[in-house]
Amino acid sequence: MAPDSPLPGGRPSELVGRQVADYLVEREIGRGGMAVVYRARDLRLDRTVALKLLAPELARNDTFRKRFTHESRVAASIDHPHIVPVFEAGETEGLLYIAMRYVAGQDLRVLLDRRGPLPFATACRIAAQVASALDAAHAHDLVHRDVKPGNILVAEGTDSDHPEHVYLTDFGLTKKSLSLTGFTTVGQFVGTLDYVAPEQISGRPVDGRCDVYSMGCVVFETLTGGPPFRRDDDMALLWAHQYDPAPALTGQRSGLPAAVDAVMARALAKTPGERFDSCGRFVAALREAGSGRPVVRTATRVDGAPPPPGAPGPPPDPPRWAQPVFRGP
C-alpha cells in the first residue's frame, strides 16, 4: 500500500481491491469513530479475515501506538471460545491494523435493532458467554473498557441447546488494569457513553469491575430495548452515570421477579467495591433472580467491609440540564 493511498477516513470504496500488508481488502463491514473494519483475504494462508484499520491520527500518536502493540499481543495470547481470535496486529505505511477471525453473523446492536428486547433466557445465554470472555481477560490483567452491543458478535450456535455462539471483540483497543502502564494520559478514558462506568468518567483507576458496570448496561438494554440512562446530551448522560440511581428493570420490563432489580442495582453501583467482583457472578445472580429464588443483598460492599473513611455521601440533586428525559416504560 503506497504512502499516499486512501486511509480509513476516506470513502469505503477507495480501499476495496487494495492490498494492506498481506491482506487484500474485499469490502467494508463496519465503521466507528476510531476504525473501519473490512472483510479481507489473507494472501499467505488463503483465508477470510476481519481487518480493522485504525484512524491515521492514532498511528501518529506514539503513546497510543505503544499501548496498541502491547495490548494486542496480550489479547492475541488469550485462547478462549468467546473471544474473537487475533491473528496479527501491526503497522504498515503508517497505518495500524488488526487481523482477526471473520465471524459470520451480526452484532448485538443489529440484533436488538431488528428484534427489540430479547427473551430473558436468551439475554442470559448471551450475557453468560460475554461474561466468560471478560472474566478470562481479567485473569490476564486485561480490562476491556468498551463493552457495548456493537462489540458483541452473535453467530449461529451448534444446536437447539446452544442456539447462539457469542464472541467479544475489540480487545486490541482495551486498557490494562489500573491505568498504571504509562501508556495513557491521565484523565483519558476509552468507552461509549451509554455504557461507560463512573470511574472511567472521573479518571480514577479501573479494574475488571468497570466491565461489570458496562455489561450491566448492556444486559439492561437487551431486556428493555434501551440503556439504563437516556439523556438529551452527553453532559447530562455523564452526570447520570456518576450520580443518578439506575431505573428499576421491572419498571420497563414486565413479567420479571422484583429480585432482578436488586441484581441490576448491584451491577450498576456507582462505587466499584459495591458491584459484583466478576461478570460471571453477576450473570449467575441474574439467572437466580429470574428464577424467583433468593439473591444477594445490595446494601453491603462486595467484600463485606464498611464504607471506607471519606466515602462519598448521597449524590447531589442533578442540575436542570442533567434531568432525565425518559422514565418508566
Coordinates of N, CA and C in Angstrom, one line a residue, residues 199-280:
E199 N -16.1 5.4 37.2 CA -14.7 5.7 37.5 C -13.9 6.0 36.2
Q200 N -14.4 5.5 35.0 CA -13.8 5.9 33.8 C -14.0 7.4 33.5
I201 N -15.2 7.9 33.8 CA -15.6 9.3 33.5 C -14.7 10.2 34.4
S202 N -14.5 9.8 35.6 CA -13.8 10.7 36.6 C -12.3 10.5 36.5
G203 N -11.8 9.5 35.7 CA -10.4 9.3 35.5 C -9.8 8.6 36.7
R204 N -10.6 7.9 37.5 CA -10.0 7.1 38.6 C -9.5 5.8 38.0
P205 N -8.6 5.1 38.7 CA -8.1 3.8 38.3 C -9.2 2.8 38.1
V206 N -9.1 1.9 37.1 CA -10.1 1.0 36.7 C -9.5 -0.5 36.9
D207 N -10.5 -1.4 37.1 CA -10.2 -2.8 37.0 C -11.3 -3.5 36.4
G208 N -11.4 -4.8 36.5 CA -12.5 -5.6 35.8 C -13.9 -5.2 36.2
R209 N -14.1 -4.5 37.4 CA -15.4 -4.1 37.8 C -16.0 -3.0 36.9
C210 N -15.2 -2.3 36.2 CA -15.7 -1.3 35.2 C -16.4 -2.1 34.1
D211 N -15.9 -3.2 33.7 CA -16.6 -4.1 32.7 C -17.9 -4.7 33.3
V212 N -17.9 -4.9 34.6 CA -19.2 -5.4 35.2 C -20.2 -4.3 35.0
Y213 N -19.9 -3.1 35.2 CA -20.8 -2.0 35.1 C -21.3 -1.9 33.6
S214 N -20.4 -1.9 32.7 CA -20.7 -1.8 31.3 C -21.6 -2.9 30.8
M215 N -21.3 -4.1 31.3 CA -22.1 -5.3 31.0 C -23.5 -5.2 31.6
G216 N -23.6 -4.6 32.8 CA -24.9 -4.4 33.4 C -25.7 -3.5 32.5
C217 N -25.1 -2.4 31.9 CA -25.8 -1.5 31.0 C -26.3 -2.3 29.7
V218 N -25.4 -3.2 29.2 CA -25.8 -3.9 28.0 C -26.9 -4.9 28.3
V219 N -26.9 -5.6 29.5 CA -27.9 -6.5 29.8 C -29.3 -5.8 30.0
F220 N -29.2 -4.6 30.6 CA -30.4 -3.8 30.8 C -31.0 -3.5 29.4
E221 N -30.2 -3.2 28.4 CA -30.7 -2.9 27.1 C -31.2 -4.1 26.4
T222 N -30.6 -5.2 26.6 CA -31.1 -6.4 25.9 C -32.5 -6.8 26.4
L223 N -32.8 -6.4 27.7 CA -34.1 -6.8 28.3 C -35.2 -5.7 28.1
T224 N -34.8 -4.4 27.9 CA -35.7 -3.3 27.8 C -35.8 -2.6 26.5
G225 N -34.7 -2.8 25.7 CA -34.6 -2.1 24.4 C -33.8 -0.8 24.4
G226 N -33.4 -0.4 25.6 CA -32.6 0.8 25.7 C -31.7 0.7 26.9
P227 N -30.6 1.5 26.9 CA -29.7 1.5 28.0 C -30.3 2.1 29.3
P228 N -29.8 1.9 30.5 CA -30.5 2.4 31.7 C -30.6 3.9 31.8
F229 N -29.6 4.7 31.2 CA -29.7 6.1 31.3 C -29.9 6.7 29.9
R230 N -30.9 7.5 29.7 CA -31.2 8.2 28.5 C -31.3 9.7 28.7
R231 N -30.5 10.4 28.2 CA -30.5 11.9 28.4 C -30.4 12.6 27.0
D232 N -30.7 13.9 27.0 CA -30.7 14.6 25.8 C -29.4 15.2 25.4
D233 N -28.3 15.1 26.2 CA -27.0 15.5 25.7 C -25.9 14.7 26.5
D234 N -24.7 14.8 26.0 CA -23.6 14.0 26.6 C -23.3 14.3 28.1
M235 N -23.3 15.6 28.4 CA -23.0 16.0 29.8 C -24.0 15.5 30.7
A236 N -25.3 15.5 30.4 CA -26.3 15.0 31.2 C -26.2 13.5 31.4
L237 N -25.8 12.8 30.3 CA -25.6 11.4 30.4 C -24.4 11.0 31.3
L238 N -23.3 11.8 31.2 CA -22.2 11.6 32.1 C -22.5 11.8 33.6
W239 N -23.3 12.8 33.8 CA -23.8 13.1 35.2 C -24.6 11.9 35.7
A240 N -25.5 11.4 34.9 CA -26.4 10.3 35.3 C -25.6 9.0 35.7
H241 N -24.6 8.7 34.9 CA -23.7 7.6 35.2 C -23.0 7.7 36.6
Q242 N -22.7 9.0 36.9 CA -21.9 9.2 38.1 C -22.8 9.3 39.3
Y243 N -24.1 9.8 39.2 CA -24.9 10.2 40.3 C -26.3 9.7 40.4
D244 N -26.9 9.4 39.3 CA -28.3 9.0 39.3 C -28.5 7.5 39.5
P245 N -29.4 7.1 40.4 CA -29.6 5.7 40.5 C -30.2 5.1 39.3
A246 N -29.8 3.9 39.0 CA -30.3 3.2 37.8 C -31.8 2.9 38.0
P247 N -32.6 3.1 36.9 CA -34.0 2.8 37.0 C -34.3 1.3 37.2
A248 N -35.4 1.0 37.8 CA -35.7 -0.4 38.1 C -36.0 -1.1 36.7
L249 N -35.4 -2.2 36.6 CA -35.6 -3.0 35.4 C -37.0 -3.4 35.2
T250 N -37.7 -3.8 36.3 CA -39.1 -4.2 36.2 C -40.0 -3.1 35.9
G251 N -39.6 -1.9 36.0 CA -40.4 -0.7 35.6 C -40.5 -0.6 34.1
Q252 N -39.6 -1.2 33.4 CA -39.5 -1.1 31.9 C -39.7 -2.5 31.3
R253 N -39.7 -3.6 32.1 CA -39.9 -4.9 31.5 C -40.8 -5.7 32.5
S254 N -42.0 -5.9 32.1 CA -43.0 -6.6 33.0 C -42.7 -8.1 32.9
G255 N -43.2 -8.8 33.9 CA -43.1 -10.3 33.9 C -41.9 -10.8 34.6
L256 N -41.0 -10.0 35.1 CA -39.8 -10.4 35.8 C -40.0 -10.3 37.3
P257 N -39.4 -11.2 38.1 CA -39.5 -11.0 39.5 C -38.8 -9.8 40.0
A258 N -39.3 -9.2 41.1 CA -38.7 -8.0 41.6 C -37.2 -8.2 42.0
A259 N -36.8 -9.4 42.3 CA -35.4 -9.6 42.7 C -34.4 -9.2 41.6
V260 N -34.8 -9.2 40.3 CA -33.8 -8.8 39.3 C -33.4 -7.3 39.5
D261 N -34.2 -6.5 40.1 CA -33.9 -5.1 40.3 C -32.7 -5.0 41.3
A262 N -32.7 -5.9 42.3 CA -31.5 -5.8 43.2 C -30.2 -6.2 42.5
V263 N -30.3 -7.2 41.7 CA -29.1 -7.7 41.0 C -28.6 -6.6 40.0
M264 N -29.5 -5.9 39.3 CA -29.1 -4.9 38.4 C -28.5 -3.7 39.2
A265 N -29.2 -3.4 40.3 CA -28.7 -2.2 41.1 C -27.2 -2.5 41.6
R266 N -26.9 -3.7 41.9 CA -25.6 -4.1 42.4 C -24.6 -4.0 41.2
A267 N -25.0 -4.5 40.0 CA -24.1 -4.4 38.9 C -23.8 -3.0 38.5
L268 N -24.8 -2.1 38.7 CA -24.7 -0.7 38.2 C -24.4 0.2 39.4
A269 N -23.8 -0.3 40.5 CA -23.4 0.5 41.6 C -22.4 1.5 41.2
K270 N -22.5 2.7 41.7 CA -21.5 3.8 41.4 C -20.1 3.5 41.8
T271 N -20.0 2.8 43.0 CA -18.7 2.5 43.5 C -18.3 1.1 43.1
P272 N -17.1 0.9 42.6 CA -16.7 -0.5 42.2 C -16.8 -1.5 43.3
G273 N -16.4 -1.1 44.5 CA -16.5 -2.1 45.6 C -17.8 -2.6 46.0
E274 N -18.9 -1.9 45.5 CA -20.3 -2.4 45.8 C -20.8 -3.3 44.6
R275 N -20.1 -3.5 43.6 CA -20.5 -4.3 42.5 C -20.1 -5.8 42.7
F276 N -20.6 -6.6 41.8 CA -20.1 -8.0 41.7 C -18.6 -7.9 41.4
D277 N -17.9 -8.9 42.0 CA -16.4 -8.9 41.7 C -16.1 -9.7 40.4
S278 N -17.0 -10.2 39.7 CA -16.8 -10.8 38.4 C -18.0 -10.8 37.6
C279 N -17.9 -10.8 36.3 CA -19.0 -10.8 35.4 C -19.8 -12.1 35.5
G280 N -19.1 -13.2 35.7 CA -19.8 -14.5 35.9 C -20.7 -14.5 37.1

